Coordinates of N, CA and C in Angstrom, one line a residue:
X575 N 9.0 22.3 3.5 CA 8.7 21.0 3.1 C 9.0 20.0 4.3
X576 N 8.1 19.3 4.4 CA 8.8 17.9 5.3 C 8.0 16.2 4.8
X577 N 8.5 15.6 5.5 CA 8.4 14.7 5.3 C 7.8 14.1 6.6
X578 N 6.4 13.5 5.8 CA 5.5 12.8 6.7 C 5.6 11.3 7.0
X579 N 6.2 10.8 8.4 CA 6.1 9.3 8.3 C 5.4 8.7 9.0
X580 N 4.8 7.9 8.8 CA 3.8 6.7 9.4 C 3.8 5.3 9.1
X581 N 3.2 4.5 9.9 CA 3.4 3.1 9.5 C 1.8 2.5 10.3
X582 N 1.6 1.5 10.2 CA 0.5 0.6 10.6 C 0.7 -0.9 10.7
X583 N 0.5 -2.0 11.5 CA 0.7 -3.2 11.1 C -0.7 -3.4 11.7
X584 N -1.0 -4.6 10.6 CA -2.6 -5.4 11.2 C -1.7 -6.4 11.6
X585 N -2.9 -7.9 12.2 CA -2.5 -9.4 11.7 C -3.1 -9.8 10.7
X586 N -3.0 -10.4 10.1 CA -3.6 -11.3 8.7 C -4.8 -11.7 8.7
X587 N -3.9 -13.0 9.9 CA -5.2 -13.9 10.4 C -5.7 -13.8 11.4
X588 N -6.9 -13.9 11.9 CA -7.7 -13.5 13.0 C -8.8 -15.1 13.2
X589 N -9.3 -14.6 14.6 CA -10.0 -16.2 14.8 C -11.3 -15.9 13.8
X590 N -11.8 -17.2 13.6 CA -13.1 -16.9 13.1 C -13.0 -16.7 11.4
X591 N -11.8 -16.6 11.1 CA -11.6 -16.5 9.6 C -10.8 -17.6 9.3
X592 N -10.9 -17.9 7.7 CA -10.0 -19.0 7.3 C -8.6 -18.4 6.8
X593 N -7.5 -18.9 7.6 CA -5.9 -18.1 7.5 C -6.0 -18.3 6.3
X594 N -4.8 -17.0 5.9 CA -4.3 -17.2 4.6 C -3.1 -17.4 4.8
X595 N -2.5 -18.3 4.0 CA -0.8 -18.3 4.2 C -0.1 -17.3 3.3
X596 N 1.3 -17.7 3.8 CA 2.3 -16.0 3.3 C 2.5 -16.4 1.6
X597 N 1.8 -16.9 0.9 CA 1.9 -17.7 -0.6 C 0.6 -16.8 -0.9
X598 N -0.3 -17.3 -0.4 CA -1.8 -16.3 -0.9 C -2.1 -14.7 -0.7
X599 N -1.0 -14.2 0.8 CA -0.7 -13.3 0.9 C 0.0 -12.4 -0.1
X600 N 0.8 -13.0 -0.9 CA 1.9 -12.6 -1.9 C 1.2 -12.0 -2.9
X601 N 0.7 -13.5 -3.3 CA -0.3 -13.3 -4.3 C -0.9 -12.0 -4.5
X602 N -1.6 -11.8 -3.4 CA -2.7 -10.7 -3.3 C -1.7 -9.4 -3.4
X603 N -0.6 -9.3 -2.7 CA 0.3 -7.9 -2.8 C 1.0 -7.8 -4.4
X604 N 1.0 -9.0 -5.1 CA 1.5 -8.9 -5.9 C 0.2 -8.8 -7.0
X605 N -0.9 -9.0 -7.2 CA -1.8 -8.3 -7.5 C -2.5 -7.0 -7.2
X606 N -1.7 -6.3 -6.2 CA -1.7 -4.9 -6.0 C -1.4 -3.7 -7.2
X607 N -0.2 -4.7 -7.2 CA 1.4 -4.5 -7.9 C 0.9 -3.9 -9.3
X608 N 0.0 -4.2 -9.6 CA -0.4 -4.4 -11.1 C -2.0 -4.0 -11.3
X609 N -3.0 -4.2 -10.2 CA -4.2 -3.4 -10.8 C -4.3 -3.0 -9.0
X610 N -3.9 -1.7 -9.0 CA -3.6 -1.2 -7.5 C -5.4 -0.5 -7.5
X611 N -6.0 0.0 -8.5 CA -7.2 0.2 -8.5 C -8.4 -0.3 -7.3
X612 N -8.0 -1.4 -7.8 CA -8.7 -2.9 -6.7 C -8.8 -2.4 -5.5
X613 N -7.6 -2.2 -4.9 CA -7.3 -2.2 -3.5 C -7.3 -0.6 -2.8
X614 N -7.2 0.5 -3.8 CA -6.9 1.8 -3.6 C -8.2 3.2 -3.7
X615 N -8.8 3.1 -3.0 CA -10.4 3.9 -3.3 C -10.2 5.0 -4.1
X616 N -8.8 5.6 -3.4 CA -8.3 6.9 -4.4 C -8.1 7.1 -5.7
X617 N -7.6 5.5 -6.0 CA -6.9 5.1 -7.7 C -7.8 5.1 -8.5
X618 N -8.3 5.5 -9.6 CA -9.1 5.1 -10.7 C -8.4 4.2 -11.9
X619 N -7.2 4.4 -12.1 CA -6.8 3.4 -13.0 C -4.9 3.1 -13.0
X620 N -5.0 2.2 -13.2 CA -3.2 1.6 -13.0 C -2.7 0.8 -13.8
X621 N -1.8 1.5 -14.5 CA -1.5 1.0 -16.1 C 0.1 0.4 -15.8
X622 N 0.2 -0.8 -16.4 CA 1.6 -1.2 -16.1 C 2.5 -0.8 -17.2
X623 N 3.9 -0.2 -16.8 CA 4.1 0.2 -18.2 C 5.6 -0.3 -18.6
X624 N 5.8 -1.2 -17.9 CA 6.9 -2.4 -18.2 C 6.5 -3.2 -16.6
X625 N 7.2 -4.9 -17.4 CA 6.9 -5.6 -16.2 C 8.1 -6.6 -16.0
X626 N 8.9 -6.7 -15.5 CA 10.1 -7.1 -15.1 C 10.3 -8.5 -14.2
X627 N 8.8 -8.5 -13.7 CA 8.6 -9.8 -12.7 C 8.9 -8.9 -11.0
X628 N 9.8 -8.7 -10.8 CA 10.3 -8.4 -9.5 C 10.1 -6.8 -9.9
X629 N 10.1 -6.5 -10.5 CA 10.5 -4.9 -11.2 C 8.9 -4.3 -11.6
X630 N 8.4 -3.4 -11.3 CA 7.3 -3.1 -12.4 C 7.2 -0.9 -11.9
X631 N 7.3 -0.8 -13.0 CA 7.0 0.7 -13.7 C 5.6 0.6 -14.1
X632 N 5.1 1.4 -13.3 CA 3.4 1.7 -13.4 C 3.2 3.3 -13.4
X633 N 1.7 3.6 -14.5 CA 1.4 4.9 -14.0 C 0.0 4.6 -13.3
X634 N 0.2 5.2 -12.3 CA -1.5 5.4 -11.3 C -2.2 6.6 -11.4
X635 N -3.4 6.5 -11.7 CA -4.2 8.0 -12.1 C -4.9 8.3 -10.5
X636 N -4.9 9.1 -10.3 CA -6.0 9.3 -9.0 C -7.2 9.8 -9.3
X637 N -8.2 9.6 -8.6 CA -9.8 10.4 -8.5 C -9.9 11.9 -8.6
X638 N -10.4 12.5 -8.7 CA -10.4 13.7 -8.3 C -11.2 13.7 -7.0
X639 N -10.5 14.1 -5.8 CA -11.0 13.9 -4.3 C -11.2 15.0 -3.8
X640 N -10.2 15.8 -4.4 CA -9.9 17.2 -3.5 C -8.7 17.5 -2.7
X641 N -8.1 16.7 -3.0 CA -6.5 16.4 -2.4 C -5.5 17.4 -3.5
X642 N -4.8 18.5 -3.3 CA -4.6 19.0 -3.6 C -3.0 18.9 -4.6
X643 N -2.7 17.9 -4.4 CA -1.5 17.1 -4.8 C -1.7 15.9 -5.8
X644 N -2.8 15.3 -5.5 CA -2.6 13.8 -5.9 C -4.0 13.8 -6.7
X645 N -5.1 14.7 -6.8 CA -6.0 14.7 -7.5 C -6.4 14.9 -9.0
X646 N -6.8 14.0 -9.4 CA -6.7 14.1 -10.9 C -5.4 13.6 -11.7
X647 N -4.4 13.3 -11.1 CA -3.2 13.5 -11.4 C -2.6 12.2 -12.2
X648 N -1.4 11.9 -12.9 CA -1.1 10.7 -13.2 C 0.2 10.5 -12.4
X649 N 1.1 9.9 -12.0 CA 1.9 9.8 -11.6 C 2.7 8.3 -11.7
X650 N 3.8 8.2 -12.0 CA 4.5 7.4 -12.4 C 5.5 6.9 -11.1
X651 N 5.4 5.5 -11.0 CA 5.7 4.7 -10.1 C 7.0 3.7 -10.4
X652 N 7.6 3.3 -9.6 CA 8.8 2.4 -9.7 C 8.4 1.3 -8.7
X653 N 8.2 -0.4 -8.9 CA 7.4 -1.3 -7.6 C 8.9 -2.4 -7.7
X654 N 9.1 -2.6 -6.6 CA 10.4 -3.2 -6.8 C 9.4 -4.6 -5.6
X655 N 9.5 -5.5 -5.8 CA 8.9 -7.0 -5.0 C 10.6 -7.9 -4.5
X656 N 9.8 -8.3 -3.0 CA 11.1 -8.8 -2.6 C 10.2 -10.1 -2.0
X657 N 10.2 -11.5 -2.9 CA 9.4 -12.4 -2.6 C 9.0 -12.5 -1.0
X658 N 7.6 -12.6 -1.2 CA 7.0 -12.9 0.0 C 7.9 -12.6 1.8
X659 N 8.3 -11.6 1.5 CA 8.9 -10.0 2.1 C 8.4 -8.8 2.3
X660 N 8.7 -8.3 1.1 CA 8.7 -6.6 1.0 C 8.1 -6.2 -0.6
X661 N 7.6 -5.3 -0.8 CA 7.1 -4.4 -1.5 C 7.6 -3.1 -1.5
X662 N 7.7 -2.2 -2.6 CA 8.8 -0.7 -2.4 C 8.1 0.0 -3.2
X663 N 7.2 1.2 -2.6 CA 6.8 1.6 -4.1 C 7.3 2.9 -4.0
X664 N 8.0 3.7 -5.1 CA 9.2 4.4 -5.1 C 8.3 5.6 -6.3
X665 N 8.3 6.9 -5.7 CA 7.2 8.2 -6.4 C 8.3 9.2 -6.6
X666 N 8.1 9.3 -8.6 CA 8.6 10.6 -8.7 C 9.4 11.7 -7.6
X667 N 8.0 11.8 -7.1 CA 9.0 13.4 -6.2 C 9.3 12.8 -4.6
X668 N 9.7 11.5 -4.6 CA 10.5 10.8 -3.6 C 9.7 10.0 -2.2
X669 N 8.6 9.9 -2.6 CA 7.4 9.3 -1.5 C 7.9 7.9 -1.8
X670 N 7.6 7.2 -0.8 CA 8.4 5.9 -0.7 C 7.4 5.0 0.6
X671 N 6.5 3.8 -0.6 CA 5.7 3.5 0.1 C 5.8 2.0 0.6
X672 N 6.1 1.3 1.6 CA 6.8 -0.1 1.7 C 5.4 -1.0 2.2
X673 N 5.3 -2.3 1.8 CA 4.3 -3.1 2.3 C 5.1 -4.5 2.7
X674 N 5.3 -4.4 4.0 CA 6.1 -5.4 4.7 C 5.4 -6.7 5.5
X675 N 5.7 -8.0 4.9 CA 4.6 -8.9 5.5 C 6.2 -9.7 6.5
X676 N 5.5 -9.9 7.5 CA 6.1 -10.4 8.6 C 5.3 -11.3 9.4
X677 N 6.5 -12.6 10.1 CA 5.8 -13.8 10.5 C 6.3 -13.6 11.9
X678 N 4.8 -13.6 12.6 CA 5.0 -13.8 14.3 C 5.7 -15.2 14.7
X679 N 6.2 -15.0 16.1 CA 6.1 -16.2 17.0 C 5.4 -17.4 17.5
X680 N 4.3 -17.4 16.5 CA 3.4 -18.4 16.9 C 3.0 -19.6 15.5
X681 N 4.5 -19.0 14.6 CA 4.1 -20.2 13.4 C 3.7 -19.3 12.2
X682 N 3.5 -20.1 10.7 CA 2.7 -19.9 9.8 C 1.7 -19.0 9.7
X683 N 0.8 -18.9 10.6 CA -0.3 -18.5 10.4 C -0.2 -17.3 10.8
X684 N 0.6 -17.2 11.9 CA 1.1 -15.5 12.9 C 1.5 -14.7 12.1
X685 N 0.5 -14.1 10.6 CA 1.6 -13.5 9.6 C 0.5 -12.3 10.1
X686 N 1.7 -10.8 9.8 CA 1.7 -9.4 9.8 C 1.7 -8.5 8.8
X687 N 1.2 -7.9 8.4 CA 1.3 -7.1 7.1 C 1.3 -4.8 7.6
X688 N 2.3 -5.0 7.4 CA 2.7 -3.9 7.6 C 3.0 -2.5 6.6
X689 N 2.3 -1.5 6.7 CA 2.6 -0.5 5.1 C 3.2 0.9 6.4
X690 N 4.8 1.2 5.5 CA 5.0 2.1 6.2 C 5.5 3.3 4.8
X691 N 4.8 5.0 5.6 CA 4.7 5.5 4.2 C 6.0 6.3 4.2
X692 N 6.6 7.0 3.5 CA 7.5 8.0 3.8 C 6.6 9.0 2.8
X693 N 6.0 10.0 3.0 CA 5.1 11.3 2.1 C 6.1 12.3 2.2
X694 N 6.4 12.6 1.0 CA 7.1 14.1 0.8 C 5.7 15.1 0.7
X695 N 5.9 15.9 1.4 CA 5.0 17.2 1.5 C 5.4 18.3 1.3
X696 N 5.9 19.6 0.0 CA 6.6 20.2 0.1 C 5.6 21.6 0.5
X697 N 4.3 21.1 0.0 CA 3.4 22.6 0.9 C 3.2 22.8 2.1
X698 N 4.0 21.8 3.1 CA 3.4 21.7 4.7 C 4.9 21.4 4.9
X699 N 5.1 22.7 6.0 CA 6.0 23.1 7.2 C 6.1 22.1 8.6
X700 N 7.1 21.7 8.5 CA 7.8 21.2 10.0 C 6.8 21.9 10.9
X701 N 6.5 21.4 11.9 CA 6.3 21.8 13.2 C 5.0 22.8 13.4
X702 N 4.3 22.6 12.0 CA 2.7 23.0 12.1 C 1.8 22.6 11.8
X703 N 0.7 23.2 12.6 CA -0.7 22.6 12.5 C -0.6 21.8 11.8
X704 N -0.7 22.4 10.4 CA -0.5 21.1 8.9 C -0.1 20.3 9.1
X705 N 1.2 20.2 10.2 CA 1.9 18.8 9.7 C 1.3 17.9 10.5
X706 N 1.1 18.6 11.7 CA 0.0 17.8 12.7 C -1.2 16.5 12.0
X707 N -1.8 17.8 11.6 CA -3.6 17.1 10.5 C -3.1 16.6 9.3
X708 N -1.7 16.4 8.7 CA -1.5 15.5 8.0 C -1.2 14.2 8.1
X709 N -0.3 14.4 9.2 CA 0.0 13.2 9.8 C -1.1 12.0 10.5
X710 N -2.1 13.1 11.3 CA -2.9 12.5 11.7 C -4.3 11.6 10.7
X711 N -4.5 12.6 9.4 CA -4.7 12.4 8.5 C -4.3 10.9 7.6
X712 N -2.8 10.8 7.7 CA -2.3 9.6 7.1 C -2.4 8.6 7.8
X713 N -2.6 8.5 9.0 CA -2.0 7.5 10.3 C -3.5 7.0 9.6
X714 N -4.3 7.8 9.8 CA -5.8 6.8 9.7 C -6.0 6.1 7.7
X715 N -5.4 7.0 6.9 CA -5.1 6.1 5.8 C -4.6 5.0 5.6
X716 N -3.2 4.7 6.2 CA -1.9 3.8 6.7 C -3.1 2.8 6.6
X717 N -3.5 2.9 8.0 CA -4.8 1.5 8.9 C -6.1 1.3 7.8
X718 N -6.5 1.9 7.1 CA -7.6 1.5 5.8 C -6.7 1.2 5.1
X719 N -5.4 1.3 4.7 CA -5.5 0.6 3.5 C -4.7 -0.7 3.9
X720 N -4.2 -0.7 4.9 CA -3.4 -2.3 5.6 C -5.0 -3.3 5.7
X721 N -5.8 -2.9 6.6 CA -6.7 -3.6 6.4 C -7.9 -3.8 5.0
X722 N -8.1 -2.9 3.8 CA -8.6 -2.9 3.0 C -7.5 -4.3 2.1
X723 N -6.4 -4.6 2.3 CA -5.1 -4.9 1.4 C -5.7 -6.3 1.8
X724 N -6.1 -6.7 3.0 CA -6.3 -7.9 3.6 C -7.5 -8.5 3.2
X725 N -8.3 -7.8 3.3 CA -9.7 -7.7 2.8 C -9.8 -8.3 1.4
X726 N -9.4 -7.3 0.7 CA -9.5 -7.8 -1.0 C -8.4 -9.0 -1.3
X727 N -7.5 -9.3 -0.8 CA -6.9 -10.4 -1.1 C -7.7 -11.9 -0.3
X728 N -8.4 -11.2 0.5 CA -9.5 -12.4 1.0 C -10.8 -12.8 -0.6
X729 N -11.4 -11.7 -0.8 CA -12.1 -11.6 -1.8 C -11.4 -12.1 -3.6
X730 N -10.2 -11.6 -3.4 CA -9.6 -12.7 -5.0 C -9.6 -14.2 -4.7
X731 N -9.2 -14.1 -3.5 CA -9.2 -16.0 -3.6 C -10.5 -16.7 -4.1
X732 N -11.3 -15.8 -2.8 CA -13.2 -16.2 -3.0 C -13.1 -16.4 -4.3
X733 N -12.8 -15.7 -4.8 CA -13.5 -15.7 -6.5 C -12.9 -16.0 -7.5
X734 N -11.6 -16.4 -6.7 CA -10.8 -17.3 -8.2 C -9.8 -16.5 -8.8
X735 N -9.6 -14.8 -8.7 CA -8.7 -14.4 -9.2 C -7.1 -14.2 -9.1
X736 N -6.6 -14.8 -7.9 CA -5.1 -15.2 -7.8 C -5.4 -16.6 -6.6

């Protein structure tokens, strides 16, 4: 078994786009929080199954992809929110997924959005190939779903939904 870690930070804002601030930001992570579907190509559906405000117990279904773990599967989630901060999303068999927004040195607008994963892997061995092409595997997940996160919280605003 090991444990696969990776992380990714984008910036937010970029020239050429209209900033979002760390309020619309929120928003959008906190509409994650609750229809992760949206944001997750893998997810087919995400059912809240208490909601606490800062607290939310979710089950998330996955696609059937071919992923030998997470395919077809339901799995039950713990989302702990730390206002316009942190995000914690906390898995059954100990995967622990954080989405960290952070403000540069250049003001408001210099905001960073950061997802760093911790993956329990108990079918993949330390110090092999596997763990190699998983890692490598995830690293390129990490970066689609930090920028897919930015993306669709651009597109709720467009359209009115947070």
């Amino acid at each position: 078994m090991v444990c696969i870690a990776v992380s990714y930070t984008a910036p937010v804002n970029v020239a050429g786009v209209k900033a979002l601030t760390i309020e619309q930001l929120w928003a959008g992570l906190q509409y994650k929080v609750r229809h992760a579907e949206v944001f997750v190509p893998t997810i087919k559906s995400c059912k809240v199954l208490e909601d606490r405000g800062n607290e939310v117990e979710r089950a998330v279904t996955f696609k059937d992809f071919g992923n030998v773990l997470t395919s077809g599967n339901t799995m039950t989630e713990t989302v702990k929110s730390y206002p316009h901060s942190q995000v914690d999303f906390v898995q059954g068999d100990g995967t622990v997924v954080h989405n960290v927004v952070s403000q540069g040195a250049q003001g408001s607008d210099d905001l960073y959005l950061t997802y760093a994963f911790l993956w329990q892997r108990p079918d993949i061995q330390a110090g092999t190939p596997e763990e190699r092409d998983a890692r490598d595997t995830f690293q390129r997940q990490a970066k689609m779903a930090v920028e897919k996160s930015i993306e669709v919280t651009r597109e709720l605003l467009a359209t009115g939904k947070i």
